[in-house]
Amino acid sequence: MHTVRIFLAVHPHYCAFKADAKNAFNEAFRHTILAELRIHFPQLFSYVAQFMGPEAPRLLFSIGKEGIRYLHSSEGVQQGDPLGPFLFALGLHPALLRL
């Protein structure tokens, strides 16, 4: 925060915007993330699409005697993913350009 204050003092014609959204990582639109990835980082697209695309593998989990269930994760960025913050920022990119 101190760096931002110093930067704004040196560049008074700039402004800073800070936003916090509840559960934002889980609300990111994967189709937007993948579209931005294809445009700006095409070399990473096929790798990331394996995990975030419509053909991404489903998660398996067990519910006691009921057996195995499938869960398909269709939106958001996976928490704990080292690429998570980068992919989340890509998903925000089009909206930030419109500001």
C-alpha atoms as a PDB file:
ATOM      1  CA  MET A   1       0.000   0.000   0.000  1.00  0.00           C
ATOM      2  CA  HIS A   2       2.868   2.377   0.742  1.00  0.00           C
ATOM      3  CA  THR A   3       4.244   1.872  -2.757  1.00  0.00           C
ATOM      4  CA  VAL A   4       0.864   2.755  -4.236  1.00  0.00           C
ATOM      5  CA  ARG A   5       0.656   5.932  -2.140  1.00  0.00           C
ATOM      6  CA  ILE A   6       4.129   7.005  -3.256  1.00  0.00           C
ATOM      7  CA  PHE A   7       3.317   6.231  -6.878  1.00  0.00           C
ATOM      8  CA  LEU A   8       0.105   8.279  -6.713  1.00  0.00           C
ATOM      9  CA  ALA A   9       1.963  11.159  -5.081  1.00  0.00           C
ATOM     10  CA  VAL A  10       4.456  11.179  -7.952  1.00  0.00           C
ATOM     11  CA  HIS A  11       1.732  10.729 -10.595  1.00  0.00           C
ATOM     12  CA  PRO A  12      -1.283  12.746  -9.379  1.00  0.00           C
ATOM     13  CA  HIS A  13      -3.157  12.247 -12.668  1.00  0.00           C
ATOM     14  CA  TYR A  14      -3.389   8.485 -11.986  1.00  0.00           C
ATOM     15  CA  CYS A  15      -5.919   6.875  -9.686  1.00  0.00           C
ATOM     16  CA  ALA A  16      -6.018   3.571  -7.826  1.00  0.00           C
ATOM     17  CA  PHE A  17      -8.975   1.268  -7.497  1.00  0.00           C
ATOM     18  CA  LYS A  18      -9.152  -1.546  -4.974  1.00  0.00           C
ATOM     19  CA  ALA A  19     -12.011  -3.999  -4.985  1.00  0.00           C
ATOM     20  CA  ASP A  20     -12.736  -7.076  -2.974  1.00  0.00           C
ATOM     21  CA  ALA A  21     -15.347  -9.588  -4.014  1.00  0.00           C
ATOM     22  CA  LYS A  22     -16.619 -12.437  -1.900  1.00  0.00           C
ATOM     23  CA  ASN A  23     -15.580 -15.779  -3.358  1.00  0.00           C
ATOM     24  CA  ALA A  24     -14.414 -14.112  -6.578  1.00  0.00           C
ATOM     25  CA  PHE A  25     -12.061 -16.922  -7.644  1.00  0.00           C
ATOM     26  CA  ASN A  26     -14.994 -19.343  -7.723  1.00  0.00           C
ATOM     27  CA  GLU A  27     -17.112 -16.955  -9.801  1.00  0.00           C
ATOM     28  CA  ALA A  28     -14.661 -16.350 -12.663  1.00  0.00           C
ATOM     29  CA  PHE A  29     -16.018 -17.341 -16.070  1.00  0.00           C
ATOM     30  CA  ARG A  30     -13.829 -20.035 -17.538  1.00  0.00           C
ATOM     31  CA  HIS A  31     -14.880 -19.303 -21.112  1.00  0.00           C
ATOM     32  CA  THR A  32     -13.587 -15.732 -20.690  1.00  0.00           C
ATOM     33  CA  ILE A  33     -10.348 -16.951 -19.131  1.00  0.00           C
ATOM     34  CA  LEU A  34      -9.769 -19.424 -21.960  1.00  0.00           C
ATOM     35  CA  ALA A  35     -10.608 -16.834 -24.630  1.00  0.00           C
ATOM     36  CA  GLU A  36      -8.130 -14.354 -23.145  1.00  0.00           C
ATOM     37  CA  LEU A  37      -5.532 -17.078 -22.778  1.00  0.00           C
ATOM     38  CA  ARG A  38      -5.921 -18.042 -26.452  1.00  0.00           C
ATOM     39  CA  ILE A  39      -5.408 -14.396 -27.504  1.00  0.00           C
ATOM     40  CA  HIS A  40      -2.590 -13.331 -25.180  1.00  0.00           C
ATOM     41  CA  PHE A  41      -0.815 -16.583 -24.257  1.00  0.00           C
ATOM     42  CA  PRO A  42      -1.595 -19.148 -26.983  1.00  0.00           C
ATOM     43  CA  GLN A  43       1.372 -21.281 -25.965  1.00  0.00           C
ATOM     44  CA  LEU A  44      -0.376 -22.032 -22.625  1.00  0.00           C
ATOM     45  CA  PHE A  45      -3.880 -22.538 -24.019  1.00  0.00           C
ATOM     46  CA  SER A  46      -3.841 -26.293 -24.712  1.00  0.00           C
ATOM     47  CA  TYR A  47      -2.247 -27.037 -21.337  1.00  0.00           C
ATOM     48  CA  VAL A  48      -4.751 -24.997 -19.305  1.00  0.00           C
ATOM     49  CA  ALA A  49      -7.730 -26.120 -21.422  1.00  0.00           C
ATOM     50  CA  GLN A  50      -7.077 -29.702 -20.289  1.00  0.00           C
ATOM     51  CA  PHE A  51      -8.067 -28.671 -16.776  1.00  0.00           C
ATOM     52  CA  MET A  52     -10.532 -25.843 -17.370  1.00  0.00           C
ATOM     53  CA  GLY A  53     -12.125 -26.594 -20.741  1.00  0.00           C
ATOM     54  CA  PRO A  54     -15.484 -28.267 -21.344  1.00  0.00           C
ATOM     55  CA  GLU A  55     -13.742 -31.627 -21.696  1.00  0.00           C
ATOM     56  CA  ALA A  56     -11.914 -31.270 -18.379  1.00  0.00           C
ATOM     57  CA  PRO A  57     -11.977 -34.398 -16.236  1.00  0.00           C
ATOM     58  CA  ARG A  58     -14.625 -34.749 -13.588  1.00  0.00           C
ATOM     59  CA  LEU A  59     -13.714 -35.058  -9.946  1.00  0.00           C
ATOM     60  CA  LEU A  60     -14.476 -38.329  -8.205  1.00  0.00           C
ATOM     61  CA  PHE A  61     -15.451 -38.648  -4.584  1.00  0.00           C
ATOM     62  CA  SER A  62     -16.953 -41.302  -2.382  1.00  0.00           C
ATOM     63  CA  ILE A  63     -20.071 -40.985  -0.243  1.00  0.00           C
ATOM     64  CA  GLY A  64     -19.969 -43.868   2.212  1.00  0.00           C
ATOM     65  CA  LYS A  65     -22.123 -46.781   1.081  1.00  0.00           C
ATOM     66  CA  GLU A  66     -23.634 -44.772  -1.767  1.00  0.00           C
ATOM     67  CA  GLY A  67     -20.523 -45.360  -3.857  1.00  0.00           C
ATOM     68  CA  ILE A  68     -18.604 -43.040  -6.099  1.00  0.00           C
ATOM     69  CA  ARG A  69     -20.075 -39.752  -7.294  1.00  0.00           C
ATOM     70  CA  TYR A  70     -18.869 -37.400  -9.989  1.00  0.00           C
ATOM     71  CA  LEU A  71     -18.499 -33.671  -9.624  1.00  0.00           C
ATOM     72  CA  HIS A  72     -17.832 -31.495 -12.650  1.00  0.00           C
ATOM     73  CA  SER A  73     -16.167 -28.197 -11.821  1.00  0.00           C
ATOM     74  CA  SER A  74     -17.416 -25.751 -14.463  1.00  0.00           C
ATOM     75  CA  GLU A  75     -16.665 -22.251 -13.194  1.00  0.00           C
ATOM     76  CA  GLY A  76     -13.957 -20.458 -11.327  1.00  0.00           C
ATOM     77  CA  VAL A  77     -10.269 -20.913 -10.779  1.00  0.00           C
ATOM     78  CA  GLN A  78      -9.091 -23.784  -8.640  1.00  0.00           C
ATOM     79  CA  GLN A  79      -7.855 -22.675  -5.246  1.00  0.00           C
ATOM     80  CA  GLY A  80      -4.270 -23.745  -4.702  1.00  0.00           C
ATOM     81  CA  ASP A  81      -3.511 -23.761  -8.422  1.00  0.00           C
ATOM     82  CA  PRO A  82      -0.182 -21.962  -8.959  1.00  0.00           C
ATOM     83  CA  LEU A  83      -1.660 -20.429 -12.129  1.00  0.00           C
ATOM     84  CA  GLY A  84      -4.831 -19.385 -10.272  1.00  0.00           C
ATOM     85  CA  PRO A  85      -4.071 -15.682  -9.713  1.00  0.00           C
ATOM     86  CA  PHE A  86      -2.772 -15.321 -13.281  1.00  0.00           C
ATOM     87  CA  LEU A  87      -5.870 -16.996 -14.769  1.00  0.00           C
ATOM     88  CA  PHE A  88      -8.186 -14.977 -12.539  1.00  0.00           C
ATOM     89  CA  ALA A  89      -6.507 -11.761 -13.717  1.00  0.00           C
ATOM     90  CA  LEU A  90      -6.975 -12.859 -17.337  1.00  0.00           C
ATOM     91  CA  GLY A  91     -10.674 -13.351 -16.668  1.00  0.00           C
ATOM     92  CA  LEU A  92     -10.911  -9.793 -15.329  1.00  0.00           C
ATOM     93  CA  HIS A  93      -8.924  -8.301 -18.197  1.00  0.00           C
ATOM     94  CA  PRO A  94     -11.852  -7.560 -20.587  1.00  0.00           C
ATOM     95  CA  ALA A  95     -13.887  -5.901 -17.829  1.00  0.00           C
ATOM     96  CA  LEU A  96     -10.947  -3.784 -16.712  1.00  0.00           C
ATOM     97  CA  LEU A  97     -10.384  -2.588 -20.275  1.00  0.00           C
ATOM     98  CA  ARG A  98     -13.975  -1.306 -20.350  1.00  0.00           C
ATOM     99  CA  LEU A  99     -13.508   0.856 -17.219  1.00  0.00           C
END
